[in-house]
Short mmCIF file of C-alpha atoms in Angstrom, two decimals:
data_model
loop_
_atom_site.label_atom_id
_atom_site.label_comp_id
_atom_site.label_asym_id
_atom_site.label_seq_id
_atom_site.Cartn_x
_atom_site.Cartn_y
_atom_site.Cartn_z
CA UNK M 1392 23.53 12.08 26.40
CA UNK M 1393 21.55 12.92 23.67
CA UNK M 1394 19.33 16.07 22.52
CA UNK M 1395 16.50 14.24 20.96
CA UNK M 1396 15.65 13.62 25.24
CA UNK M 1397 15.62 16.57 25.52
CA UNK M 1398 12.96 17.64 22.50
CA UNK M 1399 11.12 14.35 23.90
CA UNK M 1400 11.00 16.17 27.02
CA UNK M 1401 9.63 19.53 25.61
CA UNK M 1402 7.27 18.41 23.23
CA UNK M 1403 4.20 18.30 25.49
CA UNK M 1404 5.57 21.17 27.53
CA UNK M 1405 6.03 24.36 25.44
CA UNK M 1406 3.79 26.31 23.51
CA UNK M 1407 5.98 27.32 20.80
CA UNK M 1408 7.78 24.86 18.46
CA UNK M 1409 10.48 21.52 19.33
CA UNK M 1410 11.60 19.76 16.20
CA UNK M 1411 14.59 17.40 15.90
CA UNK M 1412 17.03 18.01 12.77
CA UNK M 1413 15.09 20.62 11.75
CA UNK M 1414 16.68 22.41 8.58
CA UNK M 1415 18.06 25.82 9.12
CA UNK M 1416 18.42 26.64 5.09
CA UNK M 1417 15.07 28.08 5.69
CA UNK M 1418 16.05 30.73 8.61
CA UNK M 1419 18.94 32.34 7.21
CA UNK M 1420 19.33 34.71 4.05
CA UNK M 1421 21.66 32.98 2.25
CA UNK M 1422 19.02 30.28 2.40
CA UNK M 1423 22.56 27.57 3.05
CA UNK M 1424 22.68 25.26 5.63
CA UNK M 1425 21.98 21.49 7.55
CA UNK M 1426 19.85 20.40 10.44
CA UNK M 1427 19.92 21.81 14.16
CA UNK M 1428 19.96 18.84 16.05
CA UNK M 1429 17.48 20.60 18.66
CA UNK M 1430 15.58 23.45 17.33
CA UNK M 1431 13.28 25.33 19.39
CA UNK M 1432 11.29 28.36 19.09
CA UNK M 1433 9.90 29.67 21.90
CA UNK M 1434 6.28 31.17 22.53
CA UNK M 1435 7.73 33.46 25.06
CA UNK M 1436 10.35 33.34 28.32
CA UNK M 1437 8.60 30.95 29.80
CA UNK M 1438 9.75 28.07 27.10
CA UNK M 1439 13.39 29.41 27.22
CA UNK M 1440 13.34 28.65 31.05
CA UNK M 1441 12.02 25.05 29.96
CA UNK M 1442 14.26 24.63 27.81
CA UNK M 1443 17.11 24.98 30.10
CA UNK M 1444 15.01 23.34 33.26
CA UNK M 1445 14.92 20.39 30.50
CA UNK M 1446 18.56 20.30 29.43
CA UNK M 1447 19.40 20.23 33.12
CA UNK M 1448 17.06 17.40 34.18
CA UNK M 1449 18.95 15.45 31.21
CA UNK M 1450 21.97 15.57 32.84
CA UNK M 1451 23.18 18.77 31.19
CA UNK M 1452 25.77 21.55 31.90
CA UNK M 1453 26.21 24.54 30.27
CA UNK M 1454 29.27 24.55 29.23
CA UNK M 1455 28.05 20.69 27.88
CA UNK M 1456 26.20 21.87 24.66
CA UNK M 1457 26.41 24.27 22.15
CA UNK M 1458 23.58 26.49 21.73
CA UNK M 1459 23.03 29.38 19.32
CA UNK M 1460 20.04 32.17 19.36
CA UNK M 1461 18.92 32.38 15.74
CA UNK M 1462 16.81 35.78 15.04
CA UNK M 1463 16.46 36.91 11.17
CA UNK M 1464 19.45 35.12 9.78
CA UNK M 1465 20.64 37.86 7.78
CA UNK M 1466 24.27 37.72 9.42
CA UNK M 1467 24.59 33.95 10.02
CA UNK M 1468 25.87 30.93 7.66
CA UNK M 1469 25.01 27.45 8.47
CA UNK M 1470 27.29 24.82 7.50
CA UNK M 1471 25.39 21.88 4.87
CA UNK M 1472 26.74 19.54 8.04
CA UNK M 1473 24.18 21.67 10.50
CA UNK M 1474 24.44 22.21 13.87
CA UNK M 1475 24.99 19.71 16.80
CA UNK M 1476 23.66 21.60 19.78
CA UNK M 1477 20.76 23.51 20.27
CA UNK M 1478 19.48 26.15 17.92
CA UNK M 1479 17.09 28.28 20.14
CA UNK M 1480 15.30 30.85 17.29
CA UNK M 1481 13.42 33.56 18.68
CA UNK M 1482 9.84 33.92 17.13
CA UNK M 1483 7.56 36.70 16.54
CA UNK M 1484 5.70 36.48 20.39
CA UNK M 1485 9.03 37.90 21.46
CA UNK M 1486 8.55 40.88 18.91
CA UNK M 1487 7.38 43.55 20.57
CA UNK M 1488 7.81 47.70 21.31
CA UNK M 1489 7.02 49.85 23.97
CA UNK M 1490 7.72 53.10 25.98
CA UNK M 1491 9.10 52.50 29.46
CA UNK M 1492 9.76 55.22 32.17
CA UNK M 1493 10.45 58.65 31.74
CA UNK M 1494 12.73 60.14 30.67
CA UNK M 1495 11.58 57.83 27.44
CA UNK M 1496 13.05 54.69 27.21
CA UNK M 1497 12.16 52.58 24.40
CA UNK M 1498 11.95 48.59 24.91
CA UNK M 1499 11.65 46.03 22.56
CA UNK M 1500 11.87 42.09 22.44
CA UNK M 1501 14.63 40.07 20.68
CA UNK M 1502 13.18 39.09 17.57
CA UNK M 1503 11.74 42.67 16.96
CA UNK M 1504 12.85 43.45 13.24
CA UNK M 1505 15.11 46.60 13.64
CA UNK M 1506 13.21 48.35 10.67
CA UNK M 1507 10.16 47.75 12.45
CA UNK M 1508 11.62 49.39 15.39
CA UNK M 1509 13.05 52.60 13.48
CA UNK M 1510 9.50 52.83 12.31
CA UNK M 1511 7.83 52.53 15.46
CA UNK M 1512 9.81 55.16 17.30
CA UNK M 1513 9.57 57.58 14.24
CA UNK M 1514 5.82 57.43 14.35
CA UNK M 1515 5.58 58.43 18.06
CA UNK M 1516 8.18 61.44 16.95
CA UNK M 1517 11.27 59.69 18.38
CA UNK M 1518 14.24 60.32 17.46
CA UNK M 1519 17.84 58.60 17.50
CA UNK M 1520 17.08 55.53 15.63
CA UNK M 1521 16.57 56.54 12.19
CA UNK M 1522 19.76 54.61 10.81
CA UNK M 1523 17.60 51.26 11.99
CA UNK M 1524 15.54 51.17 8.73
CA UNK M 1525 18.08 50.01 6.76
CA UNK M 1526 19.18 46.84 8.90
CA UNK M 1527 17.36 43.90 8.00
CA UNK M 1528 18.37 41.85 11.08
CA UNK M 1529 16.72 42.06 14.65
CA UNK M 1530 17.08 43.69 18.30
CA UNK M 1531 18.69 40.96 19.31
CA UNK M 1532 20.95 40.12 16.04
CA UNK M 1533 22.12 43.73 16.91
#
């Protein structure tokens, strides 16, 4: 089995981004680190359901390739050998902030920058989240 079926697969099919040993120097903060042997950034859930719709129709099973969700990169090292599995990094359509229900509930999507997200809540008057600011990964990361 191989991945690059897989991106062959996807390439016409998502919005976001499929790229085949794709560097991941570039994604984390150390700026270290070899190819992902799949990369793929997704425009939104749909693509991350496509991406595992695709895997399957290649014959795989989870438990058959390693995959890794890639937000900031401020707490992840990438050895110069990269990564042989999937590298699934979540881009800035799944950024997002809102209020929920009452009582208030704040959501927010994966690759929302947790700064951005202390920020957000303290201009609505929030409170609770103040120690965000100072985190430079991402909802998800944390």
């Amino acid at each position: 089995m191989s991945l690059s079926a897989v991106g062959a697969r996807l390439s016409g099919s998502l919005r976001g981004r499929v790229e085949l040993a794709m560097p991941l120097a570039a994604f984390t903060t150390y700026r270290l680190g070899g190819p992902a042997e799949l990369y793929v950034e997704p425009a939104g859930v749909e693509d991350l359901a496509a991406l595992g719709r695709a895997l399957a129709a290649e014959g795989y099973r989870p438990s058959d390739v390693p995959v890794i969700a890639v937000g900031r990169g401020s707490n992840l090292v990438v050895s110069d050998e990269g990564f042989a599995g999937v590298v699934v990094r979540l881009g800035p359509r799944l950024s997002w902030v809102r209020v929920g229900a009452e009582p208030v509930v704040v959501e927010a999507g994966a690759s929302t920058p947790l700064p951005q997200l202390a920020n957000w809540v303290a201009r609505r008057g929030l409170t609770g989240l103040e120690w965000l600011v100072s985190i430079p990964g991402s909802v998800g990361g944390a």
